[in-house]
Amino acid sequence: MPKQTKKPQVTAPAPERRAEILATAAEVFAAHGYNATTVRRIADEAGMLAGSLYYHFDSKESMVDEILSAFLGELWTGYDAVLAAGLGPRETIEALVTESFREIDRHRAAVAIYQKEWRQLATQPRFQYLSDSQTRFEKAWLGTLERGVAAGVFRDGLDVRLTYRFVRDTVWVAASWYRPGGLHSPEEIARQYLSMVLDGIAVRT
Amino acid sequence: MPKQTKKPQVTAPAPERRAEILATAAEVFAAHGYNATTVRRIADEAGMLAGSLYYHFDSKESMVDEILSAFLGELWTGYDAVLAAGLGPRETIEALVTESFREIDRHRAAVAIYQKEWRQLATQPRFQYLSDSQTRFEKAWLGTLERGVAAGVFRDGLDVRLTYRFVRDTVWVAASWYRPGGLHSPEEIARQYLSMVLDGIAVRT
Amino acid sequence: MPKQTKKPQVTAPAPERRAEILATAAEVFAAHGYNATTVRRIADEAGMLAGSLYYHFDSKESMVDEILSAFLGELWTGYDAVLAAGLGPRETIEALVTESFREIDRHRAAVAIYQKEWRQLATQPRFQYLSDSQTRFEKAWLGTLERGVAAGVFRDGLDVRLTYRFVRDTVWVAASWYRPGGLHSPEEIARQYLSMVLDGIAVRT
Amino acid sequence: MPKQTKKPQVTAPAPERRAEILATAAEVFAAHGYNATTVRRIADEAGMLAGSLYYHFDSKESMVDEILSAFLGELWTGYDAVLAAGLGPRETIEALVTESFREIDRHRAAVAIYQKEWRQLATQPRFQYLSDSQTRFEKAWLGTLERGVAAGVFRDGLDVRLTYRFVRDTVWVAASWYRPGGLHSPEEIARQYLSMVLDGIAVRT
DNA sequence: TATGAATGAGCGTTCATTCAT
DNA sequence: TATGAATGAACGCTCATTCAT
């Protein structure tokens, strides 16, 4: 049996280490909360001493910053593509929800952190972009819902603001229980979720 | 001579001050998170010094404990009444959701704390009851949903576990934006929410 | 033999503790430098733990701040009295120098800190007043020297700027070796110093 | 075959790089203080990484050590020549002061470091030579002053110890404001300074 | 009941130094 | 010669908690 093709490198290549640490940090932040997570804990899980983290990062804060902005960057790439596609209101909602669950699948930890911490973090100028993103998010959803009501594809008299809040929260809160590689693919979860929101769980009488 | 079981004349516990402090603490916990809230901050808002809180409470932990268990106590009083009423599945769901929004109305801060902190807190034995409550909660909802599917009032093939999670999270997360005395009464919010979950937002074709 | 009149107080009265700690801190700062002095060291010498200092003071920085501004406050009270007295140039110089050595006598530690640290500290906005003081100081001395040259009591052609620097530094640097209660009173030191600066050490030929 | 005593082709110590780094370090130490200067800062200004300094030097401490001992070496070469020249007291003082200002001109940074840090550093055995130098310095000046008083060229009753301290401090403290290549040559500054110390600034009446 | 003062553990961060490459 | 990555001790500071008064 041939030896594994593990390269004879003694130490891991440089820029990957950052990403490793960041992934570790994201997991710990997601599991225990940003404030409750100590840099010593992150360092432990990354197999180094607390001080060594500061060779790679400026501060604990800049770690969450990097985690969250990377996630939001990818999220908006996906969202913008959907919003630019010229779909109908129902199809836009379907695409946004599906895209959201895909992001949860790919950035579970980041989404969980985002969901739990954005309100506290956004008070600092450095995290202004969290509020900005929230605003854009609201505009995209609210606009689509209103368009749908106007077009007669969503119920007349729908409280779009209330609906937006329900939909937004339910989607993101899924990051708190979703486990990648579990029974349901992101697309399957999106399908079920959309079926509930669009058509309800009650049998039509 | 038997030892007195109570000496209410020497150290009157002044139950009103306790309640005041507890209400203050709940607001601060809800606004800034449990970990990020210092006892000094609570004391400040209560008009006393940090050390003085310890005359009334054992610890910061016992403050959240009291806040959360008081809330859960009332919640289960309401839920148990609903579950014991022998309603049909759809009516049970409607009653549970309405009861939940009423609790959010009355215990907004406690619900927000519960929603944000229960996972961390539940790791400690003292907060075992949070997990227990979660389990009972799950049983009540899951049972009702299954009963509804069996009775043909909810869609056949509904993933009840997934539905439960969606419903649960959306209801409680409302505590993060709900403001008592705002435009919507709890009953109105419940109605809108139930309309969405039961019948969907799409126009039936 | 009667017992000492030590009052039966168990703990020291409140506001004096601040002053005690401040005096201790000043000594340690003067002896080892501001940067090299740890708050633990100050706390040790004050008979408490490092964290306890923060009950009395905001930060290590605010300790030096208080030390230096108290010193400069008193210094300028003395200087302003001299400058307002309408003395001749020579008498003004004599009074300023005497006043300076008196301040060194009363605030030896503060003067030593000032002398050693002002340049670094003054880069921070909080210590702007150190630069301001330096400027006023320069104005007072330079003005007096120029007045003296114009009045013919100081040598014609004297480089007043150079003279100012020499005089300023020599006076303050004395704080690094002066020990209150030593052989020389502040007034005696001032007298000797003035004799050197005004009339020189050489025998007139 | 005898082992080579030197292999200049393999690890040439490149003495110029050392000197460059040392000059850089001296500037930074002088500008910001020894303690407040990080090796990273020195490395930055020298165009390398912090760790790389340790190829050239054992430690931060050995950098100041080299800076200060080089300066003192040259200083004493000059002083010893003056002291061995058999000059009269006044001429000796003049020559020592002039020599001192020349050293400030050539080793401004080193003198500034010396002036600011010698007391702290001298507590370590490694820097014993700083105290030794101080002692020799004191002896040379004190002896000359006493000789001058005995010879009747300096005032009778002069407190030589006090005078020594004033003179010493004023000379060295000039390093904190002196800028080589400025308006005044070292010799000019020495002349002005000597005029002040020897004959005073007051007009003789 | 509440205060004033302190404790002590732990936190995020800095920094001189090491060392394999 | 120099780099990149890490170490480990220490630092300034925070905070829940204690306790004599």
Short mmCIF file of C-alpha atoms in Angstrom, two decimals, chain B residues 24-153:
data_model
loop_
_atom_site.label_atom_id
_atom_site.label_comp_id
_atom_site.label_asym_id
_atom_site.label_seq_id
_atom_site.Cartn_x
_atom_site.Cartn_y
_atom_site.Cartn_z
CA THR B 24 -34.57 46.81 36.04
CA ALA B 25 -32.15 43.91 35.68
CA ALA B 26 -34.40 42.24 33.12
CA GLU B 27 -34.45 45.36 30.98
CA VAL B 28 -30.69 45.70 31.06
CA PHE B 29 -30.08 42.01 30.41
CA ALA B 30 -32.46 42.17 27.47
CA ALA B 31 -30.89 45.28 26.05
CA HIS B 32 -27.23 44.38 26.36
CA GLY B 33 -27.06 40.64 26.90
CA TYR B 34 -26.47 38.76 30.12
CA ASN B 35 -22.69 38.53 29.92
CA ALA B 36 -22.23 42.10 28.77
CA THR B 37 -24.34 43.43 31.62
CA THR B 38 -22.37 44.32 34.71
CA VAL B 39 -23.91 44.29 38.15
CA ARG B 40 -22.69 47.85 38.46
CA ARG B 41 -24.88 48.81 35.55
CA ILE B 42 -27.92 47.19 37.11
CA ALA B 43 -27.17 48.86 40.43
CA ASP B 44 -26.75 52.23 38.69
CA GLU B 45 -30.14 51.97 37.05
CA ALA B 46 -31.64 50.85 40.33
CA GLY B 47 -30.10 53.82 42.11
CA MET B 48 -27.76 51.94 44.39
CA LEU B 49 -24.21 50.68 44.56
CA ALA B 50 -23.15 47.36 43.13
CA GLY B 51 -22.45 45.80 46.49
CA SER B 52 -25.90 46.65 47.74
CA LEU B 53 -27.52 44.29 45.26
CA TYR B 54 -26.10 41.43 47.25
CA TYR B 55 -28.36 42.24 50.11
CA HIS B 56 -31.27 41.30 47.88
CA PHE B 57 -29.77 38.63 45.67
CA ASP B 58 -27.15 35.95 45.99
CA SER B 59 -25.55 36.61 42.66
CA LYS B 60 -26.03 37.95 39.16
CA GLU B 61 -26.90 34.41 38.17
CA SER B 62 -29.72 34.17 40.66
CA MET B 63 -31.18 37.34 39.16
CA VAL B 64 -31.56 35.83 35.70
CA ASP B 65 -32.68 32.65 37.32
CA GLU B 66 -35.54 34.41 39.04
CA ILE B 67 -36.45 36.37 35.94
CA LEU B 68 -36.54 33.32 33.73
CA SER B 69 -38.29 30.98 36.11
CA ALA B 70 -40.98 33.54 36.86
CA PHE B 71 -41.58 33.91 33.15
CA LEU B 72 -41.61 30.19 32.48
CA GLY B 73 -43.93 29.62 35.39
CA GLU B 74 -46.54 31.94 33.97
CA LEU B 75 -45.99 30.64 30.48
CA TRP B 76 -46.72 27.08 31.50
CA THR B 77 -49.77 28.06 33.45
CA GLY B 78 -51.17 29.44 30.21
CA TYR B 79 -49.96 26.58 28.03
CA ASP B 80 -51.25 23.91 30.40
CA ALA B 81 -54.67 25.49 30.39
CA VAL B 82 -54.70 25.41 26.59
CA LEU B 83 -53.45 21.83 26.39
CA ALA B 84 -55.99 20.66 28.95
CA ALA B 85 -58.89 22.31 27.12
CA GLY B 86 -59.38 19.47 24.65
CA LEU B 87 -59.31 21.66 21.57
CA GLY B 88 -58.74 20.42 18.04
CA PRO B 89 -55.24 20.60 16.54
CA ARG B 90 -55.75 23.83 14.60
CA GLU B 91 -57.44 25.51 17.53
CA THR B 92 -54.70 24.31 19.87
CA ILE B 93 -52.02 25.81 17.64
CA GLU B 94 -53.97 29.03 17.44
CA ALA B 95 -54.35 29.16 21.22
CA LEU B 96 -50.67 28.36 21.87
CA VAL B 97 -49.48 31.02 19.46
CA THR B 98 -51.87 33.60 20.90
CA GLU B 99 -50.81 32.70 24.43
CA SER B 100 -47.15 33.03 23.38
CA PHE B 101 -47.60 36.51 22.00
CA ARG B 102 -49.46 37.47 25.16
CA GLU B 103 -46.48 36.31 27.20
CA ILE B 104 -44.16 38.32 24.98
CA ASP B 105 -46.38 41.30 25.68
CA ARG B 106 -46.21 40.81 29.43
CA HIS B 107 -42.63 39.55 29.79
CA ARG B 108 -40.90 41.08 26.82
CA ALA B 109 -37.53 41.43 28.56
CA ALA B 110 -37.65 37.93 30.02
CA VAL B 111 -38.51 36.43 26.64
CA ALA B 112 -35.68 38.31 24.96
CA ILE B 113 -33.26 37.03 27.59
CA TYR B 114 -34.63 33.53 27.29
CA GLN B 115 -34.31 33.56 23.51
CA LYS B 116 -30.77 34.88 23.56
CA GLU B 117 -29.24 33.10 26.52
CA TRP B 118 -30.98 29.81 27.16
CA ARG B 119 -28.49 27.70 25.27
CA GLN B 120 -25.52 29.04 27.28
CA LEU B 121 -27.30 29.00 30.59
CA ALA B 122 -28.75 25.51 30.15
CA THR B 123 -25.25 24.03 30.35
CA GLN B 124 -25.33 24.73 34.10
CA PRO B 125 -27.25 22.36 36.40
CA ARG B 126 -29.00 25.27 38.00
CA PHE B 127 -30.70 26.06 34.71
CA GLN B 128 -31.66 22.49 33.92
CA TYR B 129 -35.26 23.64 33.94
CA LEU B 130 -34.64 25.61 30.77
CA SER B 131 -33.87 22.42 28.89
CA ASP B 132 -36.77 20.69 30.57
CA SER B 133 -39.09 23.44 29.48
CA GLN B 134 -37.72 23.22 25.97
CA THR B 135 -38.48 19.50 25.93
CA ARG B 136 -42.03 19.92 27.17
CA PHE B 137 -42.50 22.71 24.69
CA GLU B 138 -41.33 20.52 21.86
CA LYS B 139 -43.59 17.67 22.95
CA ALA B 140 -46.64 19.90 23.09
CA TRP B 141 -46.10 21.39 19.67
CA LEU B 142 -44.91 18.24 17.95
CA GLY B 143 -47.83 16.28 19.38
CA THR B 144 -50.33 18.84 18.22
CA LEU B 145 -48.83 19.04 14.74
CA GLU B 146 -48.81 15.24 14.41
CA ARG B 147 -52.35 15.07 15.66
CA GLY B 148 -53.30 17.63 13.03
CA VAL B 149 -51.62 15.70 10.23
CA ALA B 150 -53.32 12.47 11.37
CA ALA B 151 -56.65 14.25 11.53
CA GLY B 152 -56.16 15.66 8.06
CA VAL B 153 -56.26 19.31 9.09
#
